[in-house]
């Protein structure tokens, strides 16, 4: 993409309304703009990140054998009355009437709707287990939306729902989703910690929250320090994950904690995922039944599993930035490389820049070519702010020798390198698994 044709409305000054780093940097880098309290437009740069995260989440869901569907954002209130939640959910639910005086709501979650679907679709235990998931916008009318997209009212979420014949099968499915989540967060470049959690209004006895450690997090985490040491090596090891102590503030009992103070980490965290097994809380009152192997009608055992996709954008920035701007992990970066042409009036600079740009486009690599007439200082500031993992700086002093500067955003390392070598190094780094 040519920057001269792109829509990238960066801000030079820190927005006064931003209380946390991610909100400030998302506004400054032109990723989002506020529409109203807790509701944002996603501008091109932000949308690219959102889609990259969505694709990684979808890849891991599909690889686990889960099946994607899409449910409507607007739901019939009669389903929530059937489950008993309509009058108790609280004012976070946005409800309204249509022209026929029917009660509707903008879905904050989808347990009732998925239960209605499956009760009319499954008859036998032979059709189970299943995990159905969607990626969909949700709305919760937060009393005090804050921290940008971290706690907004409208948000993009991956929610999945498991269907099993009995609790033994349901626990196996729960563990399967657990592992899929750890792999997903690893693939996003995050070290997520799974903590025993309170299921809240969703219900059930078994629940875990997934948090990334960040000083700006709203939650207090209590967990075994081995999580900090072992990191993403734990992603696929369900037995080791279950053996390590980790609990949210609501579940942590300091008098009965199995860890000594030297073994226990107490940190702030940002919740990026939450999973629940709620057994027959919804299937029983809504009559979602199937025949078991003995021909008896039994309620489907269910669970729900959420990942906050839009919140993940902010969480990644909170744990990966510096004083100049965002430092994107390669896998979610909106542009993998920025080509910074310092003199668009210089033929050699233009030739090198355009040649590199065409190579990356041919390789299907997201590249942003700064072909604007801005000053070098302004260009450096913009590309550090938006956080492309690689920068190729093309200037007239070195272009005559077919040299460019190759900058690695995360390490800050800059090297003089030939044009061909710069392209090879970047392309090779992107194809390493």
XYZ file of C-alpha atoms in Angstrom:
433
model
C 0.000 0.000 0.000
C 1.241 3.480 -0.897
C 1.019 5.776 2.102
C -0.014 8.657 -0.182
C -3.180 6.691 -1.008
C -3.799 5.223 2.441
C -5.994 6.643 5.195
C -3.725 7.030 8.220
C -4.827 10.021 10.322
C -2.026 10.011 12.927
C -2.036 12.437 15.839
C 1.125 14.166 17.048
C -0.047 14.823 20.585
C -1.257 12.435 23.253
C -5.080 12.535 23.423
C -6.195 14.005 26.734
C -9.012 11.475 27.102
C -6.675 8.458 26.980
C -5.952 6.971 30.413
C -3.922 3.945 29.314
C -1.136 3.455 26.785
C -3.133 1.295 24.378
C -5.965 3.834 24.110
C -3.499 6.646 23.494
C -1.490 4.746 20.880
C -4.576 3.439 19.067
C -5.862 6.995 18.718
C -2.477 8.476 17.844
C -1.699 5.836 15.211
C -5.046 6.308 13.505
C -6.410 2.867 14.374
C -9.698 3.987 15.911
C -11.909 7.026 16.419
C -14.583 7.335 19.070
C -18.173 7.497 17.862
C -19.767 7.742 21.312
C -18.874 6.563 24.799
C -17.403 3.057 24.523
C -18.180 2.779 20.780
C -15.466 3.150 18.149
C -14.993 3.197 14.401
C -12.152 0.928 13.320
C -10.053 2.782 10.762
C -7.980 0.919 8.142
C -4.873 0.313 10.276
C -6.909 -0.895 13.254
C -9.126 -3.052 11.069
C -6.081 -4.835 9.607
C -4.901 -5.761 13.113
C -8.400 -6.842 14.102
C -8.633 -9.100 11.032
C -5.168 -10.586 11.661
C -6.141 -11.514 15.205
C -9.479 -12.857 14.007
C -7.694 -15.061 11.458
C -5.346 -16.530 14.083
C -8.275 -17.259 16.391
C -10.237 -18.852 13.547
C -7.255 -20.969 12.465
C -6.917 -22.483 15.949
C -10.644 -23.069 16.320
C -10.803 -24.851 12.962
C -7.638 -26.854 13.687
C -9.316 -28.181 16.844
C -12.301 -29.455 14.870
C -14.689 -26.713 15.933
C -17.345 -25.538 13.477
C -18.066 -21.908 12.631
C -21.533 -20.414 12.303
C -22.973 -16.917 12.640
C -25.889 -15.923 14.833
C -27.762 -12.595 14.679
C -26.732 -9.673 16.869
C -30.380 -8.949 17.716
C -32.169 -11.628 19.733
C -35.769 -12.288 20.731
C -36.283 -11.606 24.433
C -38.605 -14.619 24.701
C -35.568 -16.934 24.681
C -34.078 -15.093 27.642
C -37.369 -15.282 29.499
C -37.382 -19.003 28.843
C -33.953 -19.406 30.439
C -34.852 -17.067 33.297
C -32.164 -14.496 32.543
C -34.102 -11.638 30.965
C -35.146 -10.005 34.230
C -31.935 -10.716 36.135
C -29.147 -9.991 33.653
C -28.997 -6.326 34.577
C -28.800 -2.956 32.868
C -25.807 -3.968 30.732
C -28.377 -5.545 28.418
C -29.663 -3.159 25.749
C -33.305 -4.079 25.142
C -35.922 -2.452 22.925
C -39.219 -3.085 21.130
C -39.802 -3.496 17.408
C -42.756 -1.994 15.501
C -44.902 -4.992 16.461
C -44.222 -4.364 20.160
C -42.013 -7.479 20.460
C -39.197 -7.300 23.015
C -35.765 -7.580 21.426
C -32.218 -7.169 22.699
C -28.765 -6.559 21.295
C -27.008 -9.734 22.346
C -24.447 -9.417 25.133
C -23.871 -13.187 24.845
C -25.489 -16.112 23.032
C -26.196 -19.034 25.384
C -29.962 -18.843 24.856
C -29.775 -18.509 21.104
C -27.393 -21.425 20.613
C -29.567 -23.561 22.913
C -32.585 -22.757 20.762
C -30.660 -23.795 17.652
C -29.430 -27.114 19.026
C -32.714 -28.163 20.622
C -34.235 -28.101 17.162
C -31.252 -29.791 15.499
C -29.993 -32.716 17.605
C -31.900 -35.803 18.677
C -29.294 -38.455 19.513
C -26.081 -38.816 21.515
C -24.529 -40.093 18.262
C -24.522 -36.499 16.957
C -22.402 -35.316 19.889
C -19.941 -33.948 20.906
C -19.886 -30.716 18.951
C -18.280 -27.316 19.427
C -19.877 -24.479 17.453
C -18.311 -21.025 17.389
C -18.811 -17.604 15.878
C -16.960 -14.293 15.595
C -19.511 -11.548 16.118
C -20.037 -8.055 17.478
C -21.577 -7.836 20.944
C -22.994 -4.974 22.979
C -22.971 -4.531 26.744
C -24.075 -1.200 28.136
C -21.169 -0.676 30.543
C -21.973 1.824 33.272
C -18.554 3.437 32.815
C -16.841 2.507 29.559
C -13.141 3.327 29.741
C -9.654 2.516 28.516
C -10.645 2.647 24.851
C -11.525 -0.731 23.357
C -10.341 -2.482 26.518
C -13.685 -1.861 28.174
C -15.994 -0.620 25.465
C -19.690 -1.133 25.044
C -19.462 -2.601 21.529
C -16.816 -5.273 21.013
C -15.813 -8.122 18.716
C -15.829 -11.521 20.354
C -15.214 -15.132 19.461
C -17.760 -17.182 21.401
C -17.956 -20.968 21.227
C -20.484 -23.420 22.658
C -19.862 -27.077 23.453
C -22.504 -29.801 23.355
C -21.909 -33.144 25.097
C -23.969 -36.115 26.233
C -22.579 -36.324 29.776
C -20.243 -34.558 32.172
C -17.304 -36.855 31.458
C -17.438 -35.957 27.776
C -18.043 -32.295 28.632
C -14.850 -32.119 30.717
C -12.843 -33.614 27.851
C -14.241 -30.957 25.523
C -13.507 -28.242 28.099
C -9.880 -29.372 28.238
C -9.685 -29.432 24.444
C -10.847 -25.806 24.269
C -8.474 -24.921 27.123
C -5.498 -26.158 25.097
C -6.778 -24.470 21.922
C -6.905 -21.172 23.811
C -3.351 -21.501 25.091
C -2.140 -22.209 21.557
C -4.124 -19.268 20.209
C -2.579 -16.815 22.660
C 0.876 -18.237 21.965
C 0.314 -17.711 18.239
C -0.652 -14.115 18.989
C 2.705 -13.587 20.691
C 1.233 -13.521 24.204
C 2.059 -15.424 27.375
C -1.451 -15.995 28.731
C -2.048 -17.325 32.233
C -5.139 -19.496 32.842
C -6.646 -18.855 36.260
C -9.421 -20.609 38.149
C -12.277 -18.114 38.048
C -15.752 -17.256 39.260
C -18.277 -18.132 36.515
C -20.417 -15.097 37.385
C -23.847 -14.745 35.783
C -23.047 -17.301 33.053
C -23.290 -20.020 35.689
C -21.737 -23.429 36.306
C -19.031 -24.786 38.581
C -15.984 -24.922 36.274
C -14.469 -21.766 34.855
C -11.093 -20.299 33.866
C -10.046 -16.808 32.849
C -7.055 -16.175 30.594
C -5.012 -13.073 31.382
C -1.932 -11.345 30.061
C 0.185 -9.645 32.683
C 0.115 -5.839 32.403
C 0.462 -3.081 34.970
C -2.625 -1.394 33.532
C -4.786 -4.487 34.050
C -7.891 -4.210 36.210
C -7.641 -7.711 37.700
C -5.290 -9.019 40.394
C -3.735 -12.369 39.525
C -2.246 -14.951 41.889
C -0.206 -17.611 40.160
C 2.791 -19.913 40.282
C 5.961 -18.169 39.092
C 6.605 -21.140 36.803
C 4.147 -19.521 34.385
C 6.580 -16.620 33.979
C 9.533 -18.963 33.497
C 7.990 -21.606 31.228
C 5.869 -19.224 29.150
C 4.450 -20.571 25.914
C 6.122 -23.991 26.352
C 3.036 -24.811 28.435
C 0.613 -24.115 25.575
C -0.189 -27.726 24.725
C 0.390 -29.453 28.066
C -2.993 -29.629 29.778
C -1.742 -31.784 32.676
C 1.049 -29.390 33.582
C -1.258 -26.406 33.198
C -3.772 -27.948 35.586
C -1.080 -28.811 38.111
C 0.125 -25.204 38.512
C -1.683 -22.894 40.918
C -3.352 -19.844 39.394
C -6.455 -18.036 40.631
C -8.299 -14.773 40.205
C -8.812 -12.480 43.172
C -12.300 -13.918 43.762
C -11.007 -17.504 43.874
C -7.707 -16.947 45.700
C -7.704 -17.902 49.390
C -4.513 -16.568 51.012
C -4.980 -18.833 54.042
C -5.100 -21.984 51.916
C -2.757 -21.102 49.082
C -0.480 -24.082 48.292
C 2.431 -21.804 47.363
C 4.909 -19.960 49.543
C 5.373 -16.220 49.069
C 8.592 -16.863 47.163
C 6.745 -19.127 44.713
C 3.710 -16.875 44.204
C 3.425 -14.048 41.677
C 0.883 -11.324 42.444
C 0.409 -9.165 39.352
C -2.160 -7.132 37.488
C -3.639 -8.631 34.335
C -5.928 -8.003 31.374
C -8.582 -10.646 30.753
C -8.519 -11.805 27.129
C -10.535 -15.019 27.386
C -13.005 -16.819 29.664
C -14.318 -20.386 29.507
C -17.219 -22.003 31.356
C -18.808 -25.392 31.802
C -22.386 -24.765 32.931
C -23.791 -28.296 32.518
C -27.578 -28.135 31.944
C -28.236 -24.591 33.191
C -29.738 -23.629 29.815
C -30.549 -26.943 28.194
C -32.815 -28.071 31.046
C -35.184 -25.064 31.265
C -35.170 -24.676 27.477
C -35.761 -28.392 26.880
C -32.657 -29.060 24.763
C -32.716 -32.852 25.077
C -31.242 -35.817 23.218
C -31.572 -39.564 23.530
C -28.651 -41.221 25.346
C -27.335 -44.723 24.522
C -30.183 -46.249 26.558
C -32.861 -44.295 24.724
C -33.536 -41.928 27.637
C -34.036 -38.227 27.041
C -31.310 -36.277 28.825
C -30.385 -32.571 28.759
C -27.349 -31.643 26.675
C -24.294 -30.758 28.758
C -23.052 -27.368 27.618
C -20.223 -24.902 27.983
C -19.305 -21.515 26.552
C -15.914 -20.108 25.641
C -15.102 -16.490 24.825
C -12.108 -14.612 23.434
C -12.204 -10.821 23.307
C -10.804 -10.145 19.835
C -11.088 -6.351 19.923
C -9.763 -6.297 23.492
C -6.773 -8.361 22.361
C -5.685 -5.471 20.126
C -5.360 -3.254 23.195
C -3.835 -6.021 25.332
C -1.070 -6.667 22.799
C -0.211 -2.960 22.720
C -0.172 -2.775 26.527
C 2.506 -5.469 26.709
C 4.400 -4.479 23.550
C 5.254 -0.791 23.127
C 7.928 1.760 23.906
C 8.141 5.545 24.182
C 7.988 5.909 20.374
C 4.915 3.780 19.750
C 3.611 0.280 19.135
C 5.834 -2.781 18.685
C 3.654 -5.335 16.911
C 4.404 -9.039 17.043
C 5.002 -10.081 13.443
C 1.925 -12.297 13.250
C -0.564 -9.503 14.019
C 1.238 -6.485 12.536
C -0.921 -4.555 10.029
C 2.156 -4.043 7.844
C 5.149 -6.353 8.150
C 7.513 -3.821 6.615
C 7.603 -0.081 6.029
C 9.657 1.279 3.148
C 10.665 4.846 4.015
C 11.784 6.865 1.015
C 13.598 9.895 2.428
C 13.685 11.807 -0.869
C 10.894 11.192 -3.349
C 12.573 13.598 -5.804
C 15.651 11.368 -6.062
C 15.427 8.918 -8.970
C 17.644 6.299 -7.339
C 15.643 6.400 -4.084
C 12.441 6.003 -6.060
C 13.862 3.132 -8.117
C 15.044 1.185 -5.059
C 11.878 1.864 -3.088
C 9.598 0.815 -5.913
C 11.657 -2.330 -6.649
C 11.484 -3.425 -2.999
C 7.787 -2.601 -2.833
C 7.033 -4.737 -5.892
C 9.025 -7.678 -4.473
C 7.014 -7.662 -1.250
C 3.705 -7.284 -3.077
C 4.624 -10.247 -5.294
C 5.276 -12.279 -2.114
C 1.867 -11.263 -0.652
C 3.621 -9.455 2.191
C 1.767 -6.506 3.734
C 4.016 -3.544 2.969
C 3.533 0.178 3.465
C 5.563 2.380 1.124
C 6.010 5.931 2.436
C 6.035 7.879 -0.806
C 4.933 11.136 0.839
C 6.842 14.415 0.859
C 7.027 14.587 4.650
C 10.318 15.363 6.376
C 12.569 12.446 7.399
C 11.869 13.155 11.063
C 8.111 13.045 10.533
C 8.430 9.803 8.573
C 10.533 8.126 11.260
C 8.035 9.189 13.919
C 5.058 7.862 11.959
C 6.540 4.438 11.243
C 7.830 3.960 14.787
C 4.360 4.916 16.007
C 2.483 2.393 13.842
C 4.969 -0.337 14.745
C 5.875 -2.160 11.526
C 8.305 -4.914 12.625
C 10.752 -4.016 9.820
C 11.687 -0.662 8.332
C 13.751 -0.193 5.173
C 15.118 3.345 5.030
C 16.080 4.506 1.549
C 18.193 7.674 1.470
C 20.165 9.408 -1.280
C 23.542 9.104 0.489
C 23.511 5.299 0.413
C 21.193 4.617 -2.504
C 23.990 5.375 -4.964
C 25.893 2.372 -3.603
C 22.739 0.203 -3.671
C 22.613 0.248 0.127
C 19.696 0.840 2.479
C 19.264 0.927 6.246
C 17.377 -2.037 7.669
C 15.806 -1.382 11.066
C 14.273 -3.979 13.352
C 11.558 -2.187 15.315
C 11.638 -4.381 18.422
C 15.390 -4.467 19.015
C 16.101 -1.049 17.514
C 19.036 -2.544 15.624
C 19.924 -0.698 12.404
C 22.325 -2.025 9.771
C 23.565 -0.877 6.387
C 22.736 -3.632 3.945
C 22.422 -4.185 0.233
C 19.007 -3.833 -1.342
C 18.813 -7.501 -2.295
C 19.974 -8.655 1.142
C 17.359 -6.499 2.864
C 14.587 -8.096 0.834
C 15.943 -11.607 1.419
C 16.281 -11.105 5.184
C 12.736 -9.826 5.578
C 11.157 -12.450 3.333
C 13.106 -15.211 5.125
C 12.045 -13.952 8.566
C 8.388 -13.971 7.550
C 8.484 -17.546 6.288
C 10.090 -18.994 9.439
C 7.484 -20.989 11.388
